[in-house]
Amino acid sequence: MRVMAQMSMVMNLDKCIGCHTCSVTCKQAWTNRDGTEYMWFNNVETRPGQGYPRGYEDQEKWKGGWELDKRGKLRQKGGGRLKKLLTLFANPLLPGIDDYYEPWTYEYDNLLNAPAQQNIPTAPPKSQISGKPIDIQWSGNWDDDLGGTYANKDKDPMIRGIEEKVQLEFDQTFMFYLPRICEHCMNPTCVAACPSGAIYKRSEDGVVLVDQDDCRGWRMCVSGCPYKKVYFNHKTGKAEKCTFCYPRLELGEPTICAETCVGRLRYIGLVLYDADRVTDAASTPDEKDLYEAQKDLILDPYDPEVMAAAEKGGISYDWILAAQNSPIYKLIKEYEVALPLHPEYRTLPMVWYIPPLSPVVDSVADSGFDAEDADNLFAAIDTLRIPVEYLANLFTAGDVPTVERVLYRMAAMRSYMRDVDLGREPKEGIANAVAMTGQTMRDMYRLLAIAKYDERY
Amino acid sequence: MNAQDASRDRPRGGKIDDSLIDALIGSRRLVTPSGRMTEDNRELHKQGGRTADSFYRERWSHDKVVRSTHGVNCTGSCSWRVFVKDGVITWEAQATDYPSVGTDMPEYEPRGCPRGASFSWYTYSPTRVRYPYVRAELMQLFREAKDTVPGRDPVLAWQSIVDDPEKALRFKSQRGKGGLVRASWDEAVELIAAAHVHTIKEYGPDRIAGFSPIPAMSQGSFASGSRFHQLIGAPMLSFYDWYADMPLASPQVMGDQTDVPESGDWWNSSYLIMWGSNVPQTRTPDAHYMIEARYHGQKVISVAPDYAESVKFADQWLAPHPGTDAALAIGMGHTILREFFVERTTPYFDNYVKHYTDLPFLVALDRREDGSLVPGKFVVAADDDIDAGSVRNSADADFKPMMFDTVTEVPVVPNGTVGHRYNDEGLGAWNLELGDIEPALTMLGRHEDVVEILVPRFDTTGVEGRGDAVRGVPVRRYGDRLITTVYDLMLAQYNVGRDGLPGQWASGYDDAEALCTPAWQETVTGVPAGTAAKIGREFAQNALDSGGRSMIIMGSGTNHWFHSDTIYRTFLTLTMLCGTQGVNGGGWAHYVGQEKVRPLTGFTHLAMALDWSRPPRQATQTPYWYIHSGQWRYDQFGTDTFAATTGTGRFAGTSIADTIALSQRLGWQPFYPQFDINSLDVAGRAAAAGQETVPYLVDALKQGEINFAAEDPDAPNNYPRIWSVWRANTLGSSAKGEQYFFRHVIGTEDALDVEETPEEFRPRDVRWREESPTGKIDLMLTLDFRMTTHTLHSDVILPASTWYEKHDLSTTDMHPYVNSFSPAIENPWEARTDWQAWETIAKKFSELAVEHLGTRTDVVAHPMQHDSRGELANPHGRVRDWKAGECEAVPGRTMPNFMEVERDYTAIHEKFTSAGPLLETLGMTTKGLTFDVTEHVERLRGLNGTARSGVGAGQPLLRTDRQAAEFILALSGTTNGKMATEGFKTLEERTGTQLHDLSAEAEGRTIEFSDTQASPQPVITSPEWSGSESGGRRYSPFTINVERMKPWHTLTGRQHFYLDHDWMLETGEAMPVFRPPLSMTALFGEVGIGETTHDGASPGISVRFLTPHSKWSIHTTYVETSPMTNLSRGGQTIWMSVEDAEAVGIADNDWIEAVNRNGVVAARAIVSHRMPQGTAFMYHAPERIIGVPLTERDGKRGGIHNSLTRLMLKPSHLIGGYAQLSYGFNYIGPSGTQRDEVTVIRRRTVPVEY
């Protein structure tokens, strides 16, 4: 056992309002410079939708992440390292600017300095890259709130294979938001792909960084990252990516995206994991088992053996305490409501998500049941407005029961707590039905609902 | 962790490549000696820490952090940290240090949104107004004129320009067409001051109008210009009603402008309906309370015509057809009345409606000429036929409505009516205690007869759907009159039958033919009958289970309709029947537009300059522009279009303009200008005639020697002449009928395609001039930091400070804190704060006034005011017109009050910069309660220092924005605990109930500006508001009314289901009723919704045109910032359904044009399956300043959302002089609605040109 510490994040998608405050505060702080205009270290996607860059989840096209070869050994999907080394000077498989979007600004001077003219002045759009007039065709968040999604429904890779479950009709409409930052993976492809050794995973907290001095602009990291969260700065010729706000982290402050998250849905915390078992976990044969395998890598911070190994490995007592109090540990391991994004990429991502729960009662009510009856709540998950299969494609490599288990717990919490709120005797049976106790249900409720600043970070 | 230690670990795990590759990859150990490869060469670890990657660490570093907020157009009032590096503002992030709301609920942090997060973009943006600008033609004319007039007198110079039609046309016709030139502050201010002096001298101060909206979020900035206007006697234009945000139902039902719970109180609710309110998108900072409350089992319902963001969080989605929400609410109300009032009674609801609503009050039926009966007037103590005993001759007996006491079996007057509020007899009796009275809710069982009455309906095929239905009510007889209760009438209106009553009644919930049933509502709304009944039942049952904790957040989706007051009354019916109002976690929650100026008393007196002169001039903006922008000249119908068949026909032959003129001369509503002569000349004329001013004026008005200006608005001496706007963008945002403004107010080109009113619909009383004036305004002045449509059209533009460059205060409904603005940097370029700018103008104005104005006596026509004795002007709300000889002309009763105000125009600057003496001599009055503030003014002297000379010598100084903020904080109960407690003690004398303990915990607490800079400051419970925050409670309105038995400010003192004013009866709106959206096809001949048309370049489809609030801007603000444009589609867009788009060959992102009689919009289509067929959204106020092409139809710049709308006035909104239906600024008055409009959308066929 080799214990390492990993700073990680959980986002509760059930609380996300899709406001993009995270994107804007991140951008204002980090990427409003020349060459970074199109970059969003943090972005928010409306799902169903194509995401940013468009269709990034289609790894048959982009070849990001890892795969198992015929012998069951882990290798980069974009080709073995030999291929990478031999084709160092060829263009890697990269999204073009149209796949992101061509950032633009406006001829604002037309307003203030307009000479006398026939019409009210306006400021036409122009490209921030070329400075030339632009016909806006795509943006960093073009399909927000399902704009144009109907026409582009075949372009969301997550719908493929479940077309009959996903009806994009007015009365069947569903949507939710997926905020994304770099996953700071336990098994990052970008690091493995970098020929210059410029991308590295910080030993002390697992944050994945690009060394701006060492980067030579090969862009292998851009190709390798299946989440497309490494970007190429076309002015400096260097790769840039989310830094987990390490200059803030080092001062004990949460990331900008987390602290400014108006939905209060982001949790940050430390987990301890066994670095020796990373490759084995990432090599789990059945991709539906990857979630459990990764969860299993995360060590119990109260386990005396783990604590001893951690101290031996140079992890300070304060950090062990932090891991013990980590909301991430609770959400992933204790309540088991957080799931990784695309475990099938085998990068062992460390930004996890609680899937969205809504609307439940709607479905039950239409079938004539009493909406607040706990038994019916569980039956209703099958008829959620958001198809469970769609969520499973995002979070469990298609494994539906795991997603359902999470949604059951969330629904049960609401049902259990309603009695508490109305001053009635809460029903322990509701908690037991989802393999929890009333007390753990209250604890989970406190973390998800009350969620004070110090409890979130 | 120590990397070197880690790297000494023995190798474990397998390799992932063959040995050759491993060797090659492993060589990276040599390249990066500081790092550590994993043993399988899969991963590189490196020691981080302070030595690595200085690039991002340097980027993060900053020099200081300043607390500020965002000042207008937004209800957020969030506290922000502004980061400054090397003297430059870099970015901002939300403050997280809100004082805790307690251990068991979520905190307010980190309130904010992406719009606010991008605000710093403006500081250095290319659209920033850096210097004063003047229209080139005007600058040239002014400079030339000064060279030719005696003494280079700027006033004479201005006069020589505007009095010369050719010269005036030369610069007015250039408005909005570029050609602005820089000017110095001195020169620009001289021109502005000269224009003001000339206009006052020539026409009167009421030909000047100032506009700045929603003061709560920037109280000092609002007050700056407002104070200047009030000191010179110029009206401030209202905003809340103008924006269509004011829910008229609030004054009608609750006698209150708007009082709602803070967002934290959503947490306390266990059943929450978001009704036409897209909480995540438009209440972003607080949406989390709704989301988190779901986790303790709160049930959430979203009512929205589209799959709005709020629907994502809802347990159930109801999608009624746009504008039909009242029918849904009536279907729910029908269910609740039947199941919780008729079939059984519950102690909680029964007790609530008897104590806190007008349901038990008595109403007499009116017999019409054809013999049929209709609901009539409240029975009051003064009525001849009621044996009211001693109260009959008591003070204000005309205003003491009665209920039936089941103990004594007679009608009685309970405590707490408006008749107890303004006389000595009512001291200690203005409360809701019923004492020994046990009121009868119904006459059934104690009735002497049952009779059939007619109730109005508006769902038929008649004009505007009007018709009526026959219902039975139980009655008792008093003299000739038949008397029943409001409850019995409500059951009749809601079609809830009971055994033994005649008339037509619904046979059951599934009776779709019968009005008000769940099945009927399905035919109107499309919402399944069972769903409507179920949601209504659940709302009520939850209220019973939780003690009233059922809540409705009602938003602009239901409030921006022409008949929104009736829609809201159907919602409020649900909240009142279920005992949810005045309960934490229950009741109504409306957050559209106006927000709480929590330190209300200080703000009002500062902004309205009530420290120097009273009364102020305040205008209702909707009728103001309806008249002055000439929109009244294009109506195609008469006032009686809006009447009910149950009415008396009293509107026949009149136009809406006539009703406005009537409302002015009856003293219901203000209108400016007042008279067809200069209001400064009235006193002089009276003196010349040897008479007192007011009697002279009344006589002259009766004789027609002086006339009200509204009766001839197109006469040149009745135009508005100066229009000043700050913190606003009327032409780019709120101007409903923007193209009419272009034609008549500004005098530039327009895109109208309209017919004037045909002769048969022209006004009866208001003069119709054949020549319709254009370009009425002489001077358009704007203070702004952005280039907006309004700025682009202005004649003079002054560069304003941004919200990170000044001191100010911000409060809101949404949270209970006082937040502050502070400058993060010095004012860049030549920007000045609003306070400094108006102070500069006041100084120059005072100088020029010495020669031209001196001291004058002004006569202010002041309408009867709510929360004053003025609301007792009209017993029974009967309408009598002195001009038609129906009554005597009596100022303050049948016509406005006329008040003489002395204006020393040479001392405006001295008054502007010091607090006047009236605070101490007259006290400060809010909502009818007068505070003695002598002690607090003395404290302000210490805080601000005192003026040393001039008329304000010895008075507290107001030279700076910060001093203005201290004034507000020191002189408001919410921010001065002692003042709150003293106010409660004063109020206790009237109510006779205990109140002062509510603020006792804070009696020693005063909030100063520096406190608000340190952290958000929670406010103190104060009689200025109706909720208690005592002991750390969340604010919920009317908890003081419910818990301390303090009356609402209404006729009965209770919440009203029933309104008996003549005009409410005439419009069929005495009770909540469904009125459909206006038919633009019937009224104006527009193409019917869903129809396609082929009269343009490509096929068009007619759709309902809705303008909800945007995700990527707040009104026009933020829309042009880089983050907002690049996260959206970067320009004007219209959302359409897949079906409508396909019908006319429109694809996503196609350029389209939206056209109707009012104008034309060029935009791009967003096609989405979340939109319902037949409805299009153009999110509110995206502005034409970025990326709006020339239109295909006209070849001119495309319009904005309001280029397709126009003003439509509802006559009942003009009612005044009767209890809660009495005038207050932004309290009552016609709202500028825009939701009933339709447009034809077609694909553009020619290339885009800018």
PDB file of N, CA and C in Angstrom, chain B residues 5 23 118 126 163 291 401 423 468 495 505 612 634 718 841 884 930 952:
ATOM      1  N   ASP B   5      11.019  10.883  -0.530  1.00  0.00           N
ATOM      2  CA  ASP B   5      10.699   9.678   0.241  1.00  0.00           C
ATOM      3  C   ASP B   5       9.875   8.729  -0.608  1.00  0.00           C
ATOM      4  N   ALA B  23      11.662   1.896 -21.790  1.00  0.00           N
ATOM      5  CA  ALA B  23      12.981   2.527 -21.706  1.00  0.00           C
ATOM      6  C   ALA B  23      12.928   3.959 -22.206  1.00  0.00           C
ATOM      7  N   SER B 118     -19.342  39.271 -14.340  1.00  0.00           N
ATOM      8  CA  SER B 118     -18.637  39.844 -15.488  1.00  0.00           C
ATOM      9  C   SER B 118     -18.691  41.364 -15.496  1.00  0.00           C
ATOM     10  N   PRO B 126     -14.673  49.236 -24.208  1.00  0.00           N
ATOM     11  CA  PRO B 126     -14.737  50.230 -25.287  1.00  0.00           C
ATOM     12  C   PRO B 126     -16.089  50.921 -25.380  1.00  0.00           C
ATOM     13  N   ASP B 163     -36.807  77.753 -29.464  1.00  0.00           N
ATOM     14  CA  ASP B 163     -37.960  78.513 -29.944  1.00  0.00           C
ATOM     15  C   ASP B 163     -37.970  78.624 -31.465  1.00  0.00           C
ATOM     16  N   ILE B 291     -34.055  24.706  -3.977  1.00  0.00           N
ATOM     17  CA  ILE B 291     -33.500  23.388  -4.276  1.00  0.00           C
ATOM     18  C   ILE B 291     -33.210  22.624  -2.983  1.00  0.00           C
ATOM     19  N   PRO B 401     -66.917  49.309   7.301  1.00  0.00           N
ATOM     20  CA  PRO B 401     -67.693  48.176   6.791  1.00  0.00           C
ATOM     21  C   PRO B 401     -68.094  47.258   7.939  1.00  0.00           C
ATOM     22  N   ASN B 423     -58.997  59.128  13.082  1.00  0.00           N
ATOM     23  CA  ASN B 423     -59.715  60.016  13.991  1.00  0.00           C
ATOM     24  C   ASN B 423     -59.421  59.611  15.432  1.00  0.00           C
ATOM     25  N   ASP B 468     -72.194  36.718 -18.768  1.00  0.00           N
ATOM     26  CA  ASP B 468     -72.464  36.582 -17.339  1.00  0.00           C
ATOM     27  C   ASP B 468     -73.143  35.259 -17.049  1.00  0.00           C
ATOM     28  N   ASN B 495     -68.509  29.489  -8.578  1.00  0.00           N
ATOM     29  CA  ASN B 495     -69.408  28.424  -9.029  1.00  0.00           C
ATOM     30  C   ASN B 495     -69.374  27.207  -8.102  1.00  0.00           C
ATOM     31  N   TRP B 505     -75.467  25.984 -11.534  1.00  0.00           N
ATOM     32  CA  TRP B 505     -74.273  25.586 -10.797  1.00  0.00           C
ATOM     33  C   TRP B 505     -73.580  24.429 -11.492  1.00  0.00           C
ATOM     34  N   TRP B 612     -36.951  69.620   2.588  1.00  0.00           N
ATOM     35  CA  TRP B 612     -37.021  71.039   2.216  1.00  0.00           C
ATOM     36  C   TRP B 612     -38.412  71.487   1.782  1.00  0.00           C
ATOM     37  N   TYR B 634     -53.722  56.048 -31.396  1.00  0.00           N
ATOM     38  CA  TYR B 634     -53.782  54.867 -32.273  1.00  0.00           C
ATOM     39  C   TYR B 634     -54.685  53.767 -31.731  1.00  0.00           C
ATOM     40  N   ASN B 718     -48.164  72.130 -23.550  1.00  0.00           N
ATOM     41  CA  ASN B 718     -48.394  70.997 -22.663  1.00  0.00           C
ATOM     42  C   ASN B 718     -47.446  69.819 -22.930  1.00  0.00           C
ATOM     43  N   ILE B 841     -24.737  70.127 -11.529  1.00  0.00           N
ATOM     44  CA  ILE B 841     -25.841  70.747 -12.283  1.00  0.00           C
ATOM     45  C   ILE B 841     -26.603  71.723 -11.384  1.00  0.00           C
ATOM     46  N   ALA B 884     -68.718  67.627 -14.751  1.00  0.00           N
ATOM     47  CA  ALA B 884     -70.015  67.297 -15.350  1.00  0.00           C
ATOM     48  C   ALA B 884     -71.154  67.737 -14.444  1.00  0.00           C
ATOM     49  N   THR B 930     -45.832  58.769  11.635  1.00  0.00           N
ATOM     50  CA  THR B 930     -44.887  59.871  11.716  1.00  0.00           C
ATOM     51  C   THR B 930     -43.870  59.637  12.831  1.00  0.00           C
ATOM     52  N   GLY B 952     -28.958  76.365   4.347  1.00  0.00           N
ATOM     53  CA  GLY B 952     -28.798  75.136   5.133  1.00  0.00           C
ATOM     54  C   GLY B 952     -27.813  75.273   6.275  1.00  0.00           C
TER      55      GLY B 952
END
